[in-house]
Amino acid sequence: MSDSPSPRPTPRPTPRSIQPVVVPIYQSTTYAQRAPGEHGGYTYSRAHNPTVSALEDALARVEDPSGSLDVRATAYGTGMAAIATLVLTVLGGESRAGAGGHAVCSEVVYGGTVRLFEEVLVRLGVTVSFVDTGDPAAVAAAMRPDTRLLLVESPGNPTLRLTDLDAMAGIAHRQGALLAVDNTFLTGELQRPFEHGADVVVVSTTKFVEGHNAALGGALLVRDPELHERLDRVRKTLGTIQSPWGAWLTLQGLKTLELRLGRCSRTALRVARWLEGRPEVQRVLYPGLRSFPQRALARRQGCRQEGRGGGVLAFEVDDAPRFLRALRVVRVAENLGAVETLATHPASMTHGDLSPERRERLGVSDGLIRLSVGLEPEPVLIEDLERGLAALRKILEKAPRGEGVSA
Amino acid sequence: MSAVTVLKLGGSVLTGGDAVFRAVGEVHRQLLGDRRVVAVVSAEWGDTDGLERQARRLSAAAETPAYTALLATGEARSAACLTLALEACGVSVVLLEAHRLALRTDGPRSEAEPRAVGPALRGALEERSVVVVPGFVGVHEDGFTALLGRGGTDLTAVFLAHHLRGRCVLLKDVDGWFTADPAREPGARRYETLHWDEAIRRQAPIVQSRAVRLARRLGQPFEVAAVGSGGGTRVGPWPSRIAGPRSDRSDRSDLFGPSRPSGASSPSGPSMDTRLLHPPSVPGEPSGASSTPIYQTATFALSGEPGGPNTGDRWDYTRSGNPTRDVLEAQLAALEGGGASGKAGEAVRALAYASGMAALTAVLRQVPTGGEVVVGDDLYGGTQRLLRRLSDHLGVCVAPVDTTDPDAVAAAVSNATDLVLVESPSNPRLRVSPIPVLAEIAHRHGARLAVDNSLLSSYLMHPLALGADFAVQSATKLLGGHGDLTAGLVAVEDPALAERLAFDRNAEGTALAPFESWLLLRGLQTLAVRLDRQLESTRRLVAFLRAHPRVQRVWYPRHGPGGVVVSFETGSLERSRAVVRETRVFATTVSFGAVRSSISLPAEMSHACVSEERRARQGLAADLVRVSVGIEDADELMEDLGRALAGPPQDRAEGHSKPWLGRAGKGGGAANSAVPRAPAFPTTTWAST
């Protein structure tokens, strides 16, 4: 394939100007060349595609609306493809025979990321330390001379553990490592990791960005043009680029991101407060709550305000499967960030691959439920959650009879 | 401790000779199921007023401890009487007088706020099944008595229920909360559930709004019922629902049945919002996929024997029927049927067409050759073009009339009329026609009424509920909302009409394709949240335009939801053209209703196919600018329009290149960053600038 070096190709203008308001779907694998190497910048869709490029531009503008940070994006077929491409670009030995390099990663993280490191990348010599990135001292202690990447999720999946991004940037850069922040839960609408010193922003566009359960996708955003070029090249080599169709769907979803995420966040706060008051609920985790363990950090990083805590919360009940089975409006499903409210049982679903001891240590108990709040009206959601709580009460009320009426 | 019910017994419940024993029966009933009961009592009916009169005779002071101590004796008396009665009936009971209950209050002494409860209550519940406490009375920090004000006993009950994490039941002399006073209005209906917000808004409430506000703040739901209740009303965070003959909600379809307007921003209500987010599954589809599958197929294999009867196969050919389109039509029918008339949503049938014009054509097909159509005089240009074709080629008489004027319509409609066709609000001057009146006039003459509802959409207005026979829409606009599909729909209630439309559509092949059906389903999911934003922004923009010195006239409905489109005249064609050219956030396009704001000059665009003299006759000015408000930040929209209105026209080297600078929301996000920097495609769109 043509190895045209320009990372931002320009398509050849057509004689008559066509101005579709919505980007066309370039469902095409290849592009005619006038002569070998003479083309308008697009050669093969595994390398670049106009619809995908339009998505990348749009994603960059979410992270950097004013354009002053010069953010560039690469889009991938899935969030995992993005992370894998990032790690394979940034880690790995200097020489072909060298060791794989070391990464430090949040321990409260999506289970798939753990699986990627521990089942796949380990075979290439990549080593990883999972630490509580909410504890800067622990992170600093985990850094090694060969650490090249500090990857954090904040809020973390599924207990919403927050990480002090400014502190992480300091620790990473002191070591000469890159700081990558997975911003899937809050997106650039609610959190701007570049403003905290991040080098890479990772997003699973499958979630809030696309927002309609319709398309998988991932993205990496960087400011350094050289890093962008390297990612672009590795992406082309691995073939992890987003499809034109997926890019188009994601672009259309992106149009209502701000509207949807704002509404989901506001509803999530109210639902979280409601759940806090229910005796059947042991604890509720949400950055906007006064009871949130990292309240001060939440305030500092701006997620305590109404509408800025994101759409995901977690809570604990005695019998999660019984609760979930009783729900009728809320769907029990993988995924989050969609227009529909989704409930997930991390212990058996997203974090099912972790050992029970490890889950326990991270606070991912068997009773933990992750709730991604959608656009349903709050009264409807509360009514449905009440159904779940009522199902739990039925077992509580079967306790032996007490005194009763006495003469 | 076992579960607790806080039972509030109102004054009317305790008054009269036998009342206290009925109260005992109710307390006893609540004890079943191993619950403990805290009986919170009011003074007997009239007692508190009598005490207040007595106080007034003695002194004008209202805030002194002596005054409150006097008024508190009413509750003290009822509480003691009830306790005596319960003891006499062998119930394990104890009385906690006000100073022992120690309901700590603050604020004005006669209108105090409950803040905390002393430990004696929990202690008493450990030992006895029933604890009787006086309502309405608290203790200030200085140790003296305080009163909780009007409806104070309800406040006490709500507060104690929250404190004990128990159930809260307010016993009254009516069995629940009704839409009107059931003693005066026999048609009054009981609410099965009532949302806090609506309870607070009620006039002449059954429960004082102060108590409801406290309940809402604490997150404490409560029930309102009569003694020996068979129903009652639960008040809390649930959507308001009138009790129907079927109170069993065990099957799922009930969740998606036609909803009653609950006072939310849309007449469709919260159930409809949820319904739109959760389309029904395709029958027989096993995967449970969250997103409806796109049955992008022309044919379906048939299960029957070749040459034998093909009963039982639901789909054979996409022109006739397609699963994705079926799901869409179910959603559209529910949306159309969610009207205030209470007509069952199941009776509405919706058909999806390839475009709004295809839908209109389908309706006009019902007019026979040589027939007569009475139409509004402010119609979309494309509709007028279609009507011209009918009159030129099929001999149909088309009579335009000002449909906002019922007299004019009555004069125009005769027994020869087959159909009355109206856009309401109209395009582009947003004039509203009285649909129920037009329906009556049409039906009186044996004609049908078709309403083009594209400007509001069936989320904001239900023409069928108002009497129309056909509800037509261009789904391209508000329903789709993302500017990426062309579609139309016709909804009807009459099964015979539905049959005829379906037959024609199959015969002519104008049904909406699977992929567009899927896109429309997707658009419907964000319809509510888009419209909330768009309507709010439009209202602000309308106020802005009305006050602007360079705007001569604004067209926007003065009643009803209004919509997201507003038109205005500047008095000068040059200036109007400049405004359209100079705006940056507004895209210059035809169409309306999408997430991206747009601006146009109808005389030169959407209504260009209407002759100039006809436009003049219709009152469509050449300088009329039509704006469609999207989801961008309202301040930015007004700034953009203001700048375009104020500034002199600038010379531009090339055509219509408009860099997109819009940002949506106060958070500084770039919601519409999905749109490339310049619509000029494909040159600089995704290249570095």
PDB file of C-alpha atoms in Angstrom, chain B residues 42 48 52 63 67-68 71 75 105-106 108-114 135-138 146-156 208 210-211:
ATOM      1  CA  SER B  42     -54.310  15.576  65.219  1.00  0.00           C
ATOM      2  CA  THR B  48     -57.540  23.822  67.294  1.00  0.00           C
ATOM      3  CA  GLU B  52     -57.057  29.731  68.824  1.00  0.00           C
ATOM      4  CA  GLU B  63     -45.389  33.472  69.062  1.00  0.00           C
ATOM      5  CA  TYR B  67     -49.844  30.528  73.076  1.00  0.00           C
ATOM      6  CA  THR B  68     -48.289  27.439  71.594  1.00  0.00           C
ATOM      7  CA  LEU B  71     -52.885  25.217  71.092  1.00  0.00           C
ATOM      8  CA  GLU B  75     -53.305  17.140  70.170  1.00  0.00           C
ATOM      9  CA  THR B 105     -37.826  22.212  65.874  1.00  0.00           C
ATOM     10  CA  ASP B 106     -36.576  25.606  64.830  1.00  0.00           C
ATOM     11  CA  PRO B 108     -41.001  30.616  63.844  1.00  0.00           C
ATOM     12  CA  ARG B 109     -42.636  29.158  66.917  1.00  0.00           C
ATOM     13  CA  SER B 110     -46.043  28.712  65.238  1.00  0.00           C
ATOM     14  CA  GLU B 111     -44.731  27.609  61.850  1.00  0.00           C
ATOM     15  CA  ALA B 112     -41.758  25.576  62.982  1.00  0.00           C
ATOM     16  CA  GLU B 113     -39.630  23.170  60.942  1.00  0.00           C
ATOM     17  CA  PRO B 114     -38.936  19.665  62.294  1.00  0.00           C
ATOM     18  CA  GLY B 135     -48.763  15.574  65.816  1.00  0.00           C
ATOM     19  CA  PHE B 136     -48.341  19.266  65.075  1.00  0.00           C
ATOM     20  CA  VAL B 137     -46.280  19.853  68.232  1.00  0.00           C
ATOM     21  CA  GLY B 138     -42.543  20.208  68.643  1.00  0.00           C
ATOM     22  CA  ALA B 146     -43.528  24.963  69.134  1.00  0.00           C
ATOM     23  CA  LEU B 147     -46.217  24.268  66.551  1.00  0.00           C
ATOM     24  CA  LEU B 148     -45.645  23.017  63.037  1.00  0.00           C
ATOM     25  CA  GLY B 149     -48.294  25.207  61.462  1.00  0.00           C
ATOM     26  CA  ARG B 150     -51.118  24.355  59.115  1.00  0.00           C
ATOM     27  CA  GLY B 151     -51.029  20.673  58.175  1.00  0.00           C
ATOM     28  CA  GLY B 152     -48.499  20.212  60.936  1.00  0.00           C
ATOM     29  CA  THR B 153     -49.546  16.693  61.820  1.00  0.00           C
ATOM     30  CA  ASP B 154     -48.800  15.609  58.252  1.00  0.00           C
ATOM     31  CA  LEU B 155     -45.344  17.095  58.690  1.00  0.00           C
ATOM     32  CA  THR B 156     -44.834  15.198  61.910  1.00  0.00           C
ATOM     33  CA  GLN B 208     -50.687  20.681  52.588  1.00  0.00           C
ATOM     34  CA  ARG B 210     -45.570  22.140  52.932  1.00  0.00           C
ATOM     35  CA  ALA B 211     -45.792  18.531  54.020  1.00  0.00           C
TER      36      ALA B 211
END
